[in-house]
């Protein structure tokens, strides 16, 4: 999906992990993933640069669909669909 | 016939292999340095996001991090008392392995960690407990250093073990680290 498409996407869950550094965003993503159903979309807000690489890899390993990243001022959003 | 037999054999071997290594992480936490302990705890908690079982084996200098500053122990002999005084008393007291500079370096790192939202070692132990990370404590090094069970932190998944437990866990772990 393009960043424009992602921006308009209706998400089922938002996780704000901006207050944490590694491994915080990963742990919060994992926790929140347990609360949604397969097919539902989640966005993780983070300002920890490592998260941009970590979460896509985590999605692949855990069978979730990594959809893309949208940059925002001072942070970014990682979109994923539960597998 | 021969091929069928071979396939059966291979299948049973694959099944054996699958059982021999679990999605498990074992770390020997030997170091009592703040930086190395942080690395161990970040990897340990991170691994739970991958649904891995995590076993930490605390031994030697690593034991310092498990001491509870609030707990007092009586009845130690002279050498144990000396060890008790010389060793850092808990995760808040451990120092950097490099650039400690009489504590200035450690203090600077801690304030940086706070600024950058990195969890403190103390908080990481708490998180690890919530995530089911097991802490196994080496009984022999406790005995050597005169550290008693009564001065170890309260932790939900705490065990006192020997090298056999480590080896059993490490044998079936996909990742094994020594920190």
Coordinates of C-alpha atoms in Angstrom, one line a residue:
Chain A
X1 CA 0.0 0.0 0.0
X2 CA 1.2 3.5 -0.7
X3 CA 1.6 6.0 2.2
X4 CA -1.5 7.9 0.8
X5 CA -3.6 4.8 1.0
X6 CA -2.4 4.0 4.4
X7 CA -3.2 7.4 5.7
X8 CA -6.8 7.0 4.7
X9 CA -7.0 3.5 6.1
X10 CA -9.4 2.7 8.9
X11 CA -7.5 1.0 11.7
X12 CA -9.0 -1.3 14.3
X13 CA -6.4 -0.6 16.9
X14 CA -3.8 2.1 17.6
X15 CA -0.8 1.5 19.9
X16 CA 1.0 4.5 21.0
X17 CA 4.5 3.3 21.9
X18 CA 6.2 6.7 21.5
X19 CA 7.2 6.8 25.2
X20 CA 9.3 3.7 25.0
X21 CA 12.6 2.7 23.4
X22 CA 13.8 -0.8 22.4
X23 CA 12.3 -3.3 23.1
X24 CA 9.2 -1.3 24.2
X25 CA 7.4 -0.9 20.8
X26 CA 8.0 -4.6 20.0
X27 CA 6.5 -5.7 23.3
X28 CA 3.6 -3.4 23.0
X29 CA 2.9 -4.5 19.5
X30 CA 2.9 -8.1 20.6
X31 CA 0.6 -7.4 23.5
X32 CA -1.9 -5.4 21.4
X33 CA -1.9 -8.0 18.6
X34 CA -3.4 -10.4 21.1
X35 CA -6.4 -8.2 21.5
X36 CA -7.4 -8.1 17.8
X37 CA -8.8 -10.7 15.4
X38 CA -7.2 -12.0 12.2
X39 CA -7.7 -9.7 9.3
X40 CA -7.9 -6.6 11.6
X41 CA -5.5 -3.7 11.1
X42 CA -3.3 -2.2 13.8
X43 CA -1.0 0.8 13.7
X44 CA 1.9 1.2 16.0
X45 CA 3.1 4.8 16.8
X46 CA 6.8 5.0 17.5
X47 CA 9.8 7.3 17.5
X48 CA 12.4 4.6 18.0
X49 CA 14.2 4.3 14.7
X50 CA 15.0 0.6 15.1
X51 CA 11.3 -0.2 15.2
X52 CA 11.1 0.5 11.5
X53 CA 13.2 -2.6 10.8
X54 CA 12.1 -4.6 13.8
X55 CA 8.3 -4.7 13.3
X56 CA 8.3 -5.7 9.6
X57 CA 10.7 -8.6 10.5
X58 CA 8.5 -9.5 13.5
X59 CA 5.4 -9.5 11.3
X60 CA 7.1 -11.9 8.8
X61 CA 8.1 -14.3 11.6
X62 CA 4.7 -14.3 13.4
X63 CA 2.7 -14.5 10.2
X64 CA 1.2 -11.0 10.2
X65 CA 1.0 -8.8 7.2
X66 CA 3.3 -5.8 7.3
X67 CA 1.5 -3.0 5.3
X68 CA 3.9 -0.1 5.4
X69 CA 5.2 2.9 7.3
X70 CA 3.9 6.5 7.3
X71 CA 6.1 9.3 8.5
X72 CA 4.7 11.9 10.8
X73 CA 6.4 14.9 12.4
X74 CA 8.7 13.5 15.1
X75 CA 7.4 9.9 14.9
X76 CA 6.1 7.3 12.4
X77 CA 3.3 4.8 12.1
X78 CA 3.8 1.2 11.3
X79 CA 0.7 -0.6 9.8
X80 CA 0.1 -4.3 10.1
X81 CA -2.7 -6.8 9.5
X82 CA -3.1 -9.7 11.9
X83 CA -2.5 -13.0 10.2
Chain B
X1 CA 10.1 -51.3 -0.4
X2 CA 13.5 -50.0 0.3
X3 CA 12.5 -46.5 -0.5
X4 CA 9.4 -46.7 1.7
X5 CA 11.6 -47.8 4.5
X6 CA 14.0 -44.9 3.9
X7 CA 11.2 -42.4 3.9
X8 CA 9.9 -43.8 7.2
X9 CA 13.3 -43.5 8.7
X10 CA 13.7 -39.9 7.5
X11 CA 10.3 -39.0 8.8
X12 CA 11.2 -40.2 12.3
X13 CA 14.5 -38.4 12.2
X14 CA 12.8 -35.1 11.2
X15 CA 10.3 -35.6 14.1
X16 CA 13.2 -36.1 16.5
X17 CA 14.9 -33.0 15.2
X18 CA 11.8 -30.9 15.6
X19 CA 11.5 -32.0 19.2
X20 CA 15.1 -31.4 20.0
X21 CA 15.1 -27.7 19.7
X22 CA 12.2 -25.5 20.9
X23 CA 11.6 -21.9 20.3
X24 CA 13.5 -21.2 23.5
X25 CA 16.3 -18.8 24.5
X26 CA 18.8 -19.5 27.2
X27 CA 21.2 -16.8 28.5
X28 CA 24.0 -17.3 31.0
X29 CA 24.1 -13.9 32.8
X30 CA 27.6 -14.0 34.2
X31 CA 28.4 -10.3 34.2
X32 CA 27.4 -7.9 36.9
X33 CA 28.0 -4.8 34.7
X34 CA 25.0 -2.5 34.1
X35 CA 25.6 -2.4 30.3
X36 CA 25.8 -6.1 29.9
X37 CA 22.9 -6.8 32.2
X38 CA 20.8 -4.3 30.2
X39 CA 21.7 -6.2 27.0
X40 CA 20.7 -9.5 28.5
X41 CA 17.4 -8.1 29.8
X42 CA 16.5 -6.4 26.5
X43 CA 17.1 -9.6 24.6
X44 CA 15.2 -11.7 27.2
X45 CA 12.1 -9.5 27.2
X46 CA 12.3 -9.0 23.4
X47 CA 12.3 -12.7 22.9
X48 CA 8.9 -13.0 24.5
X49 CA 7.4 -11.0 21.6
X50 CA 8.4 -13.9 19.5
X51 CA 6.6 -16.3 21.8
X52 CA 9.9 -17.8 22.9
X53 CA 10.4 -19.4 26.3
X54 CA 13.2 -17.6 28.1
X55 CA 15.5 -19.0 30.7
X56 CA 18.1 -16.8 32.3
X57 CA 20.9 -18.3 34.3
X58 CA 22.4 -15.9 36.8
X59 CA 25.8 -16.8 38.0
X60 CA 28.9 -15.2 39.6
X61 CA 29.0 -11.4 39.2
X62 CA 25.5 -11.5 37.7
X63 CA 24.1 -12.4 41.1
X64 CA 24.7 -8.8 42.3
X65 CA 21.8 -7.7 40.1
X66 CA 19.5 -10.1 42.0
X67 CA 20.2 -8.7 45.4
X68 CA 17.5 -6.9 47.1
X69 CA 18.8 -3.7 48.8
X70 CA 15.9 -3.7 51.3
X71 CA 16.6 -7.2 52.6
X72 CA 19.0 -7.7 55.5
X73 CA 20.6 -11.0 56.2
X74 CA 22.1 -12.1 59.5
X75 CA 24.5 -14.9 60.4
X76 CA 27.1 -14.5 57.7
X77 CA 30.7 -15.3 58.3
X78 CA 33.5 -12.7 57.9
X79 CA 34.3 -13.5 54.3
X80 CA 30.7 -13.6 53.2
X81 CA 30.1 -10.3 54.9
X82 CA 33.1 -8.8 53.1
X83 CA 31.8 -10.1 49.8
X84 CA 28.4 -8.6 50.7
X85 CA 30.0 -5.2 51.2
X86 CA 32.1 -5.3 48.1
X87 CA 29.5 -6.5 45.7
X88 CA 26.9 -4.0 44.3
X89 CA 23.6 -4.4 46.2
X90 CA 21.0 -4.8 43.5
X91 CA 20.2 -3.7 40.0
X92 CA 20.2 0.0 41.0
X93 CA 23.8 -0.2 42.2
X94 CA 25.5 -2.1 39.4
X95 CA 28.1 -0.1 37.3
X96 CA 29.2 0.2 33.7
X97 CA 31.9 -2.1 32.5
X98 CA 33.7 0.8 30.8
X99 CA 33.8 4.5 31.5
X100 CA 32.4 4.2 35.0
X101 CA 34.8 7.0 36.1
X102 CA 34.1 6.6 39.8
X103 CA 30.4 6.4 39.1
X104 CA 30.1 9.6 37.0
X105 CA 29.8 7.6 33.7
X106 CA 27.1 5.3 35.2
X107 CA 25.1 8.3 36.4
X108 CA 25.4 10.0 33.0
X109 CA 24.2 6.9 31.2
X110 CA 21.3 6.5 33.6
X111 CA 20.2 10.1 33.0
X112 CA 20.6 9.6 29.3
X113 CA 18.5 6.4 29.5
X114 CA 15.7 8.3 31.2
X115 CA 15.8 11.1 28.6
X116 CA 15.7 8.6 25.8
X117 CA 12.9 6.6 27.4
X118 CA 15.0 3.5 27.9
X119 CA 13.7 1.4 30.7
X120 CA 15.9 1.1 33.8
X121 CA 17.3 -2.3 34.8
X122 CA 14.9 -2.3 37.7
X123 CA 11.9 -1.8 35.4
X124 CA 13.2 -4.4 33.0
X125 CA 13.2 -7.0 35.8
X126 CA 9.6 -6.1 36.5
X127 CA 8.6 -6.4 32.8
X128 CA 10.5 -9.7 32.6
X129 CA 8.4 -11.0 35.5
X130 CA 5.2 -10.0 33.8
X131 CA 6.2 -11.7 30.6
X132 CA 7.1 -15.0 32.2
X133 CA 10.9 -14.8 31.8
X134 CA 12.4 -17.4 34.2
X135 CA 15.3 -16.5 36.4
X136 CA 17.5 -19.4 37.5
X137 CA 20.1 -18.7 40.1
X138 CA 23.3 -20.7 40.4
X139 CA 23.3 -22.2 43.8
X140 CA 27.0 -22.9 43.8
X141 CA 28.1 -19.3 43.1
X142 CA 25.6 -18.1 45.7
X143 CA 27.3 -20.4 48.2
X144 CA 30.8 -19.3 47.1
X145 CA 30.0 -15.6 47.4
X146 CA 28.0 -16.0 50.6
X147 CA 24.8 -14.7 49.1
X148 CA 21.8 -16.1 50.8
X149 CA 18.3 -16.8 49.4
X150 CA 16.8 -14.3 51.9
X151 CA 18.5 -11.4 50.2
X152 CA 17.4 -12.2 46.6
X153 CA 14.7 -10.1 45.0
X154 CA 11.1 -11.2 44.9
X155 CA 10.5 -12.5 41.4
X156 CA 7.6 -14.6 40.2
X157 CA 9.6 -17.2 38.2
X158 CA 12.7 -17.8 40.4
X159 CA 14.5 -21.1 40.7
X160 CA 17.7 -22.2 42.4
X161 CA 19.6 -24.5 40.2
X162 CA 22.9 -26.1 39.2
X163 CA 24.7 -26.5 35.9
X164 CA 22.5 -29.5 34.9
X165 CA 19.4 -27.3 34.6
X166 CA 21.2 -24.9 32.4
X167 CA 22.5 -27.6 30.1
X168 CA 19.0 -29.2 29.9
X169 CA 17.5 -25.9 28.9
X170 CA 20.4 -24.9 26.6
X171 CA 20.2 -28.2 24.8
X172 CA 16.7 -27.5 23.6
X173 CA 17.2 -23.8 23.0
X174 CA 17.5 -22.3 19.5
X175 CA 19.5 -19.4 20.9
X176 CA 22.1 -19.7 23.6
X177 CA 24.0 -16.7 24.8
X178 CA 26.7 -16.0 27.5
X179 CA 26.7 -12.5 28.7

